[in-house]
Amino acid sequence: MHVGVVGAGYVGLVAAVGLAAAGHDTAVAEADPAKLAALREGRVPFYEPGLQEWLDSVAARMTFVESAGSLPPCDVVLIAVGTPSGPSGQTDLTQVRQAVREVAATARPGTVVAMKSTVPPGTGLELVRAYLEPAGRDLAYVSNPEFLREGKAVDDWLHPDRVVVGAAEPGAGERVAELYRHLGAPLLMTDITSAEMVKYASNALLATKISFINEIANVCELVGAHIDDVARGVGMDPRLGSHFLQAGIGYGGSCFPKDTRALDFTAALNGYSFELLTAVIEVNRRQRIRVVQRLHEALGGLAGRSVAVLGLSFKPGTDDTRESPGVEIARMLAGAGAEVRAYDPVARLSQEAEQVLGPGARRTATLAEAVAGAQAVVVATEWQEFREADWAAVRRAMERPWVIFDGRNCLDGEAMESLGFTYFAVGRQVGRRRQAAVAARAGRPCE
Ligand SMILES: NC(=O)c1ccc[n+]([C@@H]2O[C@H](COP(=O)([O-])OP(=O)(O)OC[C@H]3O[C@@H](n4cnc5c(N)ncnc54)[C@H](O)[C@@H]3O)[C@@H](O)[C@H]2O)c1
């Protein structure tokens, strides 16, 4: 087929390369001139493991243009532009509307427009009424939400758990499903609004699991239980599953925060108060604040204290710093008067990482530079470099009281304490604090 893709971000570029690799002639529209220039030189403009090599192997079947209006005639046009949060949690559909408007004005009759961007339930039908029907050229609309994960996007594209296609006309849905047939994934064909809802319900349930295990971890700290063992025991039940039971400082990134807020907003807009989801969002917000509160206690205040934040991307394997817990914690600490130095192995040189930190927090080029003279270290992203760091050397480079907050429970707490650190984590207590919590608990009546 001749396929067009609008938006060459994490989703759009992976989809475009994947479709070119499957033998389709693929044209990509990217509005950002810097990204477009990189792509025309054959470079992936962001960090995604394996994508550059994959692009190199299929570059001959791909073309890059500056707007959706400049795409050549296509059988299917995928829309993969950004859908960020508006100020009240609603989805900002500006990029989506612009892209659909451009496609509707220029696509040849019969083109199928497939929405890969995450848009709130009901959006597709509204886009059809507002842009596709008035164009009068028999343009069909299909909802085709994407489930890939940054950092694992290439593998996720090639091995999807499922392909979801929501269409009003079976022919249009079939044409989009055809693009994925060779991947052998289970296919769910449904109506447009249900397909949109599958994406939100999935992300909301994953976020719920994260906030749930974080609340269990917080209670573990109070009763002297160990979250690693608790999560392992819970995950042994196949009805519950072992995924997404990793306690920590909460979810971030370009999807979960905005998608949970958007679903909460959509429910409210339709007259329903989604209490459970509201709590999930609030628990996630507070989980980050707990780090700041702990450090405030441990350091006897934050003003003038020196703190290193390790990890600015929202998870390992990506340079994406959107709604990253590490960035937010760095900003909160700096706002409370701490001198913050932040380091990330991949986001370390990006312009974006410099800007998102804000005043009072400085990015460093190495881990050693970030921790030198620091009184506390926060591990905000579980990069392998942090797991494998020479923590004895880090302790020597730091100043008293040598506090470490392991926000991802990725270090050996006992080993950290034996190196002289005061070790905090989420739902885990080691050494003296564990004994103290158990003793305190034993002294209380059993309700
Ligand atoms: N990032 C993920 O892991 C992920 C996973 C699943 C779904 N999604 C959803 O996919 C969508 C895209 O996410 P992303 O992370 O790839 O976004 P992104 O911000 O990385 O990429 C979007 C790209 O679209 C370009 N763009 C915007 N308007 C354009 C237009 N009119 N013409 C041409 N280019 C245009 C932007 O310049 C940008 O490069 C979002 O709705 C997101 O929620 C993302």
Short mmCIF file of C-alpha atoms and ligand atoms in Angstrom, two decimals:
data_model
loop_
_atom_site.label_atom_id
_atom_site.label_comp_id
_atom_site.label_asym_id
_atom_site.label_seq_id
_atom_site.Cartn_x
_atom_site.Cartn_y
_atom_site.Cartn_z
CA MET A 1 0.00 0.00 0.00
CA HIS A 2 0.90 3.66 -0.15
CA VAL A 3 0.88 4.83 3.44
CA GLY A 4 1.18 8.34 4.86
CA VAL A 5 2.09 9.10 8.47
CA VAL A 6 1.53 12.53 10.01
CA GLY A 7 3.91 13.23 12.92
CA ALA A 8 7.36 11.64 13.26
CA GLY A 9 7.51 11.29 17.05
CA TYR A 10 7.97 8.13 19.10
CA VAL A 11 4.78 6.59 17.68
CA GLY A 12 4.71 8.02 14.15
CA LEU A 13 8.30 7.30 13.21
CA VAL A 14 8.27 3.76 14.63
CA ALA A 15 5.00 3.07 12.79
CA ALA A 16 6.37 4.54 9.55
CA VAL A 17 9.59 2.53 9.71
CA GLY A 18 7.65 -0.62 10.65
CA LEU A 19 5.30 -0.20 7.69
CA ALA A 20 8.18 0.52 5.32
CA ALA A 21 9.89 -2.62 6.63
CA ALA A 22 6.70 -4.55 5.82
CA GLY A 23 7.04 -3.42 2.20
CA HIS A 24 4.75 -0.38 2.02
CA ASP A 25 5.82 2.87 0.37
CA THR A 26 5.74 5.22 3.31
CA ALA A 27 5.67 9.02 3.31
CA VAL A 28 6.04 10.88 6.58
CA ALA A 29 4.90 14.45 7.29
CA GLU A 30 6.76 16.20 10.12
CA ALA A 31 6.02 19.84 10.94
CA ASP A 32 9.06 20.49 13.16
CA PRO A 33 11.80 21.80 10.80
CA ALA A 34 14.67 20.51 12.98
CA LYS A 35 13.20 17.00 13.15
CA LEU A 36 12.43 17.05 9.43
CA ALA A 37 16.00 18.09 8.59
CA ALA A 38 17.40 15.25 10.74
CA LEU A 39 15.09 12.72 9.08
CA ARG A 40 16.04 13.90 5.61
CA GLU A 41 19.67 13.29 6.56
CA GLY A 42 18.67 9.79 7.66
CA ARG A 43 18.92 10.48 11.41
CA VAL A 44 16.34 9.56 14.09
CA PRO A 45 15.75 12.86 15.96
CA PHE A 46 15.26 11.26 19.41
CA TYR A 47 16.62 8.34 21.43
CA GLU A 48 14.89 5.02 20.85
CA PRO A 49 16.99 1.83 20.99
CA GLY A 50 17.27 0.02 17.64
CA LEU A 51 15.28 2.56 15.64
CA GLN A 52 18.24 4.14 13.83
CA GLU A 53 19.44 0.78 12.48
CA TRP A 54 15.90 -0.13 11.43
CA LEU A 55 15.45 3.22 9.66
CA ASP A 56 18.79 2.73 7.86
CA SER A 57 17.58 -0.60 6.52
CA VAL A 58 14.36 0.76 4.97
CA ALA A 59 15.25 4.36 4.15
CA ALA A 60 14.88 3.69 0.41
CA ARG A 61 11.13 3.11 0.84
CA MET A 62 10.55 6.29 2.87
CA THR A 63 10.10 9.95 2.00
CA PHE A 64 9.78 12.90 4.36
CA VAL A 65 7.66 16.01 3.74
CA GLU A 66 6.90 19.14 5.78
CA SER A 67 3.12 18.87 6.07
CA ALA A 68 0.19 16.50 5.71
CA GLY A 69 -0.91 18.58 2.72
CA SER A 70 2.31 17.61 0.89
CA LEU A 71 1.84 13.84 1.27
CA PRO A 72 1.59 11.91 -2.01
CA PRO A 73 -1.71 10.05 -2.73
CA CYS A 74 -2.14 7.36 -0.08
CA ASP A 75 -4.40 4.38 0.63
CA VAL A 76 -4.16 5.00 4.37
CA VAL A 77 -2.94 8.05 6.31
CA LEU A 78 -2.01 7.43 9.97
CA ILE A 79 -2.24 10.43 12.30
CA ALA A 80 0.36 10.25 15.10
CA VAL A 81 0.63 13.83 16.35
CA GLY A 82 0.82 14.91 19.99
CA THR A 83 -2.24 15.11 22.26
CA PRO A 84 -0.90 16.92 25.34
CA SER A 85 -2.86 17.89 28.44
CA GLY A 86 -4.68 21.18 28.61
CA PRO A 87 -4.67 23.14 31.90
CA SER A 88 -7.73 21.39 33.36
CA GLY A 89 -6.68 17.90 32.32
CA GLN A 90 -8.63 17.94 29.08
CA THR A 91 -6.85 16.75 25.93
CA ASP A 92 -5.48 19.53 23.78
CA LEU A 93 -6.58 18.43 20.31
CA THR A 94 -5.00 21.35 18.42
CA GLN A 95 -2.41 19.16 16.63
CA VAL A 96 -5.00 16.49 15.81
CA ARG A 97 -7.48 18.98 14.37
CA GLN A 98 -4.78 20.65 12.30
CA ALA A 99 -3.55 17.32 10.93
CA VAL A 100 -7.04 16.02 10.09
CA ARG A 101 -7.98 19.35 8.50
CA GLU A 102 -4.88 19.20 6.27
CA VAL A 103 -5.53 15.58 5.27
CA ALA A 104 -9.22 16.27 4.60
CA ALA A 105 -8.31 19.16 2.31
CA THR A 106 -5.81 17.25 0.19
CA ALA A 107 -6.27 13.45 0.40
CA ARG A 108 -7.49 11.67 -2.72
CA PRO A 109 -11.08 10.31 -2.64
CA GLY A 110 -11.47 7.07 -0.69
CA THR A 111 -8.44 7.57 1.56
CA VAL A 112 -8.71 5.98 5.01
CA VAL A 113 -7.65 8.25 7.88
CA ALA A 114 -6.43 6.13 10.82
CA MET A 115 -6.01 7.80 14.21
CA LYS A 116 -3.02 6.47 16.16
CA SER A 117 -2.89 9.47 18.49
CA THR A 118 -4.65 8.89 21.81
CA VAL A 119 -7.88 10.90 21.62
CA PRO A 120 -10.76 10.94 24.13
CA PRO A 121 -13.77 8.69 23.46
CA GLY A 122 -16.13 10.52 21.15
CA THR A 123 -13.40 12.48 19.34
CA GLY A 124 -13.38 10.33 16.20
CA LEU A 125 -17.08 10.78 15.47
CA GLU A 126 -16.71 14.51 16.02
CA LEU A 127 -13.71 14.72 13.63
CA VAL A 128 -15.73 12.89 10.97
CA ARG A 129 -18.59 15.39 11.30
CA ALA A 130 -16.32 18.44 11.45
CA TYR A 131 -13.75 17.67 8.74
CA LEU A 132 -14.18 14.45 6.76
CA GLU A 133 -17.88 14.62 5.82
CA PRO A 134 -17.70 18.29 4.74
CA ALA A 135 -14.74 17.43 2.45
CA GLY A 136 -17.25 15.34 0.43
CA ARG A 137 -14.67 12.90 -0.93
CA ASP A 138 -15.66 9.66 0.73
CA LEU A 139 -12.85 9.79 3.30
CA ALA A 140 -13.20 7.05 5.93
CA TYR A 141 -12.14 7.32 9.56
CA VAL A 142 -10.67 4.51 11.67
CA SER A 143 -9.56 4.57 15.30
CA ASN A 144 -6.35 2.56 15.63
CA PRO A 145 -4.84 3.26 19.07
CA GLU A 146 -1.21 2.48 19.71
CA PHE A 147 0.16 0.57 22.71
CA LEU A 148 3.93 0.63 22.15
CA ARG A 149 6.25 1.67 24.97
CA GLU A 150 9.13 4.10 24.61
CA GLY A 151 12.45 2.35 25.10
CA LYS A 152 10.95 -0.88 23.70
CA ALA A 153 9.09 0.62 20.77
CA VAL A 154 10.69 -1.40 17.97
CA ASP A 155 10.05 -4.72 19.68
CA ASP A 156 6.54 -3.64 20.70
CA TRP A 157 5.72 -2.69 17.12
CA LEU A 158 6.87 -6.07 15.84
CA HIS A 159 5.17 -8.05 18.62
CA PRO A 160 1.98 -6.24 19.63
CA ASP A 161 -0.28 -7.86 22.27
CA ARG A 162 -3.24 -6.85 20.14
CA VAL A 163 -4.28 -4.65 17.25
CA VAL A 164 -7.39 -2.59 17.89
CA VAL A 165 -9.32 -1.22 14.94
CA GLY A 166 -12.47 0.84 15.43
CA ALA A 167 -14.43 1.63 12.29
CA ALA A 168 -17.90 2.60 11.13
CA GLU A 169 -17.45 0.79 7.80
CA PRO A 170 -15.94 -2.71 7.69
CA GLY A 171 -14.02 -2.01 4.45
CA ALA A 172 -12.06 0.86 5.99
CA GLY A 173 -11.33 -1.17 9.13
CA GLU A 174 -10.14 -4.11 7.02
CA ARG A 175 -7.75 -1.89 5.09
CA VAL A 176 -6.11 -0.73 8.33
CA ALA A 177 -6.09 -4.25 9.81
CA GLU A 178 -4.28 -5.39 6.64
CA LEU A 179 -1.29 -3.22 7.60
CA TYR A 180 -0.74 -5.41 10.69
CA ARG A 181 -1.72 -8.83 9.33
CA HIS A 182 1.89 -10.01 8.91
CA LEU A 183 2.55 -9.44 12.64
CA GLY A 184 0.12 -12.20 13.62
CA ALA A 185 -1.31 -10.31 16.62
CA PRO A 186 -4.87 -10.84 17.93
CA LEU A 187 -7.18 -8.37 16.19
CA LEU A 188 -10.09 -6.59 17.87
CA MET A 189 -12.52 -4.96 15.45
CA THR A 190 -14.98 -2.62 17.10
CA ASP A 191 -16.73 0.71 16.69
CA ILE A 192 -14.75 3.96 16.76
CA THR A 193 -15.65 5.12 20.29
CA SER A 194 -15.01 1.71 21.88
CA ALA A 195 -11.55 1.56 20.27
CA GLU A 196 -10.78 4.98 21.70
CA MET A 197 -11.96 3.80 25.12
CA VAL A 198 -9.79 0.64 25.00
CA LYS A 199 -6.69 2.84 25.03
CA TYR A 200 -7.84 4.99 27.97
CA ALA A 201 -9.13 2.05 29.98
CA SER A 202 -5.82 0.22 29.49
CA ASN A 203 -3.68 3.14 30.60
CA ALA A 204 -6.01 3.95 33.51
CA LEU A 205 -5.85 0.35 34.77
CA LEU A 206 -2.05 0.25 34.51
CA ALA A 207 -1.83 3.56 36.39
CA THR A 208 -4.23 2.15 38.99
CA LYS A 209 -1.94 -0.84 39.55
CA ILE A 210 1.00 1.49 40.09
CA SER A 211 -0.81 3.75 42.54
CA PHE A 212 -2.25 0.72 44.33
CA ILE A 213 1.12 -0.93 44.92
CA ASN A 214 2.55 2.43 45.99
CA GLU A 215 -0.15 2.78 48.63
CA ILE A 216 0.52 -0.78 49.80
CA ALA A 217 4.23 0.14 49.98
CA ASN A 218 3.46 3.21 52.07
CA VAL A 219 1.51 1.04 54.51
CA CYS A 220 4.35 -1.55 54.48
CA GLU A 221 6.67 1.15 55.80
CA LEU A 222 4.34 1.78 58.73
CA VAL A 223 3.89 -1.86 59.70
CA GLY A 224 7.43 -3.07 58.97
CA ALA A 225 6.58 -5.23 55.95
CA HIS A 226 8.81 -5.45 52.89
CA ILE A 227 7.16 -4.40 49.61
CA ASP A 228 9.43 -6.52 47.40
CA ASP A 229 8.22 -9.71 49.08
CA VAL A 230 4.64 -8.47 49.25
CA ALA A 231 4.58 -7.59 45.54
CA ARG A 232 6.15 -10.92 44.65
CA GLY A 233 3.54 -12.78 46.64
CA VAL A 234 0.67 -10.79 45.13
CA GLY A 235 2.04 -11.24 41.61
CA MET A 236 2.07 -15.03 41.96
CA ASP A 237 -1.70 -14.96 41.55
CA PRO A 238 -2.29 -15.23 37.79
CA ARG A 239 -5.55 -13.29 38.16
CA LEU A 240 -3.48 -10.32 39.33
CA GLY A 241 -0.27 -10.75 37.32
CA SER A 242 3.22 -9.71 38.32
CA HIS A 243 3.54 -6.73 35.98
CA PHE A 244 3.24 -3.15 37.21
CA LEU A 245 3.69 -4.07 40.84
CA GLN A 246 6.98 -2.22 41.23
CA ALA A 247 6.64 0.32 44.02
CA GLY A 248 8.40 3.64 43.57
CA ILE A 249 7.92 7.36 43.11
CA GLY A 250 5.08 6.91 40.68
CA TYR A 251 4.33 6.96 36.99
CA GLY A 252 5.34 9.73 34.61
CA GLY A 253 5.95 10.17 30.92
CA SER A 254 4.00 11.33 27.95
CA CYS A 255 1.05 8.95 28.36
CA PHE A 256 -0.14 7.82 31.82
CA PRO A 257 -0.36 11.26 33.47
CA LYS A 258 -2.14 12.96 30.61
CA ASP A 259 -4.34 10.00 29.71
CA THR A 260 -5.57 9.46 33.27
CA ARG A 261 -6.36 13.17 33.58
CA ALA A 262 -8.10 13.14 30.20
CA LEU A 263 -10.30 10.18 31.14
CA ASP A 264 -11.13 11.81 34.46
CA PHE A 265 -12.03 14.99 32.58
CA THR A 266 -14.08 13.16 29.94
CA ALA A 267 -16.03 11.35 32.66
CA ALA A 268 -16.71 14.65 34.44
CA LEU A 269 -17.72 16.33 31.19
CA ASN A 270 -20.28 13.59 30.71
CA GLY A 271 -21.62 14.04 34.23
CA TYR A 272 -19.81 11.18 35.94
CA SER A 273 -17.42 11.53 38.86
CA PHE A 274 -14.72 8.86 38.42
CA GLU A 275 -13.67 8.65 42.10
CA LEU A 276 -11.27 5.74 41.73
CA LEU A 277 -9.32 7.41 38.93
CA THR A 278 -9.19 10.71 40.78
CA ALA A 279 -7.59 8.87 43.72
CA VAL A 280 -5.08 7.15 41.44
CA ILE A 281 -3.97 10.54 40.11
CA GLU A 282 -3.75 12.05 43.60
CA VAL A 283 -1.76 9.11 45.01
CA ASN A 284 0.72 9.49 42.15
CA ARG A 285 1.11 13.21 42.85
CA ARG A 286 1.73 12.65 46.56
CA GLN A 287 4.23 9.86 45.96
CA ARG A 288 6.67 12.40 44.54
CA ILE A 289 6.09 14.85 47.37
CA ARG A 290 6.96 12.11 49.90
CA VAL A 291 10.55 12.14 48.57
CA VAL A 292 10.88 15.85 49.28
CA GLN A 293 9.30 15.46 52.71
CA ARG A 294 11.69 12.59 53.60
CA LEU A 295 14.74 14.57 52.54
CA HIS A 296 13.49 17.61 54.42
CA GLU A 297 13.35 15.49 57.59
CA ALA A 298 16.63 13.68 57.01
CA LEU A 299 18.61 16.81 56.15
CA GLY A 300 16.96 19.03 58.78
CA GLY A 301 15.55 21.37 56.11
CA LEU A 302 16.33 21.85 52.45
CA ALA A 303 17.46 25.47 52.06
CA GLY A 304 21.16 25.52 51.20
CA ARG A 305 21.42 21.70 51.18
CA SER A 306 23.07 20.06 48.22
CA VAL A 307 21.08 17.26 46.54
CA ALA A 308 21.89 15.17 43.48
CA VAL A 309 18.98 13.86 41.40
CA LEU A 310 19.92 10.86 39.27
CA GLY A 311 17.57 10.28 36.34
CA LEU A 312 15.61 12.83 34.35
CA SER A 313 13.95 10.64 31.74
CA PHE A 314 10.67 9.23 33.02
CA LYS A 315 11.98 5.68 32.73
CA PRO A 316 15.15 3.94 31.50
CA GLY A 317 15.61 3.45 27.77
CA THR A 318 14.24 6.81 26.66
CA ASP A 319 15.32 10.46 26.55
CA ASP A 320 11.69 11.56 27.11
CA THR A 321 11.45 13.90 30.11
CA ARG A 322 7.74 14.70 29.78
CA GLU A 323 6.09 14.65 33.25
CA SER A 324 9.13 12.85 34.60
CA PRO A 325 9.18 12.28 38.39
CA GLY A 326 12.93 13.09 38.45
CA VAL A 327 12.38 16.45 36.84
CA GLU A 328 9.50 17.30 39.13
CA ILE A 329 11.40 16.26 42.27
CA ALA A 330 14.40 18.34 41.16
CA ARG A 331 12.11 21.34 40.67
CA MET A 332 10.42 20.85 44.06
CA LEU A 333 13.77 20.55 45.84
CA ALA A 334 15.13 23.63 44.08
CA GLY A 335 11.93 25.49 44.90
CA ALA A 336 12.51 24.66 48.59
CA GLY A 337 15.97 26.23 48.40
CA ALA A 338 18.18 23.17 47.82
CA GLU A 339 21.09 23.34 45.39
CA VAL A 340 20.18 20.63 42.93
CA ARG A 341 22.46 18.95 40.45
CA ALA A 342 20.77 16.51 38.11
CA TYR A 343 22.27 13.86 35.88
CA ASP A 344 20.81 11.51 33.31
CA PRO A 345 22.86 9.21 31.04
CA VAL A 346 20.71 9.85 27.97
CA ALA A 347 18.81 13.07 28.60
CA ARG A 348 22.12 14.59 29.80
CA LEU A 349 22.83 16.63 26.70
CA SER A 350 19.35 17.41 25.48
CA GLN A 351 18.27 21.01 25.27
CA GLU A 352 14.87 19.97 26.60
CA ALA A 353 16.32 18.48 29.80
CA GLU A 354 18.11 21.75 30.48
CA GLN A 355 14.94 23.79 30.05
CA VAL A 356 12.54 21.59 32.03
CA LEU A 357 14.67 21.78 35.16
CA GLY A 358 14.01 25.46 35.75
CA PRO A 359 15.96 27.80 38.05
CA GLY A 360 17.95 26.43 41.02
CA ALA A 361 18.63 23.06 39.41
CA ARG A 362 21.60 22.42 37.14
CA ARG A 363 22.19 19.48 34.84
CA THR A 364 25.62 17.83 34.91
CA ALA A 365 27.44 15.84 32.26
CA THR A 366 28.50 13.02 34.61
CA LEU A 367 27.26 11.19 37.68
CA ALA A 368 30.48 12.07 39.52
CA GLU A 369 29.87 15.78 38.98
CA ALA A 370 26.30 15.51 40.27
CA VAL A 371 27.17 13.74 43.53
CA ALA A 372 30.38 15.64 44.43
CA GLY A 373 29.74 17.39 47.75
CA ALA A 374 26.05 16.38 47.82
CA GLN A 375 24.45 15.59 51.18
CA ALA A 376 21.71 13.52 49.60
CA VAL A 377 21.13 11.58 46.40
CA VAL A 378 17.77 10.73 44.86
CA VAL A 379 17.63 7.88 42.35
CA ALA A 380 14.65 8.82 40.22
CA THR A 381 15.15 6.55 37.18
CA GLU A 382 16.47 2.99 37.37
CA TRP A 383 19.13 3.34 34.66
CA GLN A 384 21.63 0.46 34.60
CA GLU A 385 24.43 3.00 35.15
CA PHE A 386 22.98 3.75 38.60
CA ARG A 387 22.53 0.11 39.56
CA GLU A 388 26.16 -0.56 38.61
CA ALA A 389 27.66 2.66 40.02
CA ASP A 390 30.60 2.49 42.41
CA TRP A 391 28.53 3.51 45.43
CA ALA A 392 31.51 3.39 47.77
CA ALA A 393 33.14 6.07 45.60
CA VAL A 394 29.87 8.03 45.50
CA ARG A 395 29.70 7.96 49.32
CA ARG A 396 33.31 9.21 49.55
CA ALA A 397 32.54 12.06 47.14
CA MET A 398 29.48 13.13 49.16
CA GLU A 399 29.18 15.02 52.42
CA ARG A 400 27.42 14.02 55.63
CA PRO A 401 24.77 12.84 56.39
CA TRP A 402 25.07 10.67 53.21
CA VAL A 403 21.38 10.23 52.57
CA ILE A 404 20.15 8.20 49.62
CA PHE A 405 16.53 8.00 48.50
CA ASP A 406 16.16 5.05 46.15
CA GLY A 407 12.99 6.14 44.40
CA ARG A 408 12.89 3.01 42.22
CA ASN A 409 13.85 0.37 44.79
CA CYS A 410 16.66 -0.61 42.43
CA LEU A 411 19.62 -0.71 44.84
CA ASP A 412 20.60 -3.14 47.57
CA GLY A 413 19.50 -1.31 50.71
CA GLU A 414 21.55 -3.42 53.14
CA ALA A 415 24.68 -2.87 51.03
CA MET A 416 24.00 0.90 50.95
CA GLU A 417 23.66 1.03 54.73
CA SER A 418 26.88 -0.92 55.16
CA LEU A 419 28.63 1.68 53.01
CA GLY A 420 27.50 4.33 55.50
CA PHE A 421 24.46 5.70 53.67
CA THR A 422 21.18 6.40 55.38
CA TYR A 423 19.02 4.52 52.91
CA PHE A 424 15.39 5.32 52.15
CA ALA A 425 13.25 3.59 49.57
CA VAL A 426 9.53 2.99 48.96
CA GLY A 427 7.94 0.32 51.12
CA ARG A 428 11.30 -1.09 52.10
CA GLN A 429 13.10 -0.56 55.33
CA VAL A 430 16.52 -1.92 56.07
CA GLY A 431 18.69 -2.24 59.15
CA ARG A 432 17.83 -0.07 62.11
CA ARG A 433 14.69 1.50 60.68
CA ARG A 434 13.15 -1.87 59.88
CA GLN A 435 13.79 -3.10 63.41
CA ALA A 436 12.38 0.14 64.82
CA ALA A 437 9.21 -0.14 62.72
CA VAL A 438 8.66 -3.76 63.75
CA ALA A 439 9.27 -2.91 67.41
CA ALA A 440 6.93 0.06 67.28
CA ARG A 441 4.28 -2.07 65.65
CA ALA A 442 4.69 -4.85 68.25
CA GLY A 443 4.04 -2.35 71.04
CA ARG A 444 0.67 -1.38 69.61
CA PRO A 445 -2.62 -3.14 70.24
CA CYS A 446 -3.79 -5.37 67.43
CA GLU A 447 -7.04 -3.96 65.98
N1 LIG B 1 5.00 8.03 23.23
C1 LIG B 1 4.39 6.87 23.51
O1 LIG B 1 4.96 5.97 24.15
C2 LIG B 1 2.98 6.64 23.04
C3 LIG B 1 2.44 5.35 23.10
C4 LIG B 1 1.14 5.14 22.67
C5 LIG B 1 0.39 6.21 22.20
N2 LIG B 1 0.93 7.46 22.15
C6 LIG B 1 0.12 8.56 21.63
O2 LIG B 1 0.57 8.80 20.30
C7 LIG B 1 0.51 10.20 20.00
C8 LIG B 1 1.88 10.70 19.60
O3 LIG B 1 2.76 10.55 20.69
P1 LIG B 1 4.33 10.77 20.53
O4 LIG B 1 4.95 10.47 21.85
O5 LIG B 1 4.81 10.07 19.31
O6 LIG B 1 4.36 12.35 20.28
P2 LIG B 1 5.57 13.27 19.86
O7 LIG B 1 5.31 14.60 20.45
O8 LIG B 1 6.86 12.56 20.11
O9 LIG B 1 5.41 13.37 18.26
C9 LIG B 1 4.40 14.07 17.62
C10 LIG B 1 5.00 14.66 16.35
O10 LIG B 1 3.97 15.20 15.53
C11 LIG B 1 4.47 16.36 14.90
N3 LIG B 1 3.32 17.12 14.41
C12 LIG B 1 2.37 17.77 15.13
N4 LIG B 1 1.45 18.31 14.32
C13 LIG B 1 1.81 18.01 13.05
C14 LIG B 1 1.25 18.27 11.77
N5 LIG B 1 0.11 18.94 11.61
N6 LIG B 1 1.90 17.82 10.67
C15 LIG B 1 3.06 17.12 10.80
N7 LIG B 1 3.63 16.83 11.98
C16 LIG B 1 3.01 17.25 13.11
C17 LIG B 1 5.28 17.03 15.99
O11 LIG B 1 6.19 17.96 15.47
C18 LIG B 1 5.96 15.83 16.63
O12 LIG B 1 7.21 15.55 16.04
C19 LIG B 1 -0.05 10.86 21.28
O13 LIG B 1 -1.43 10.99 21.16
C20 LIG B 1 0.29 9.86 22.37
O14 LIG B 1 -0.60 9.94 23.45
C21 LIG B 1 2.22 7.69 22.55
#
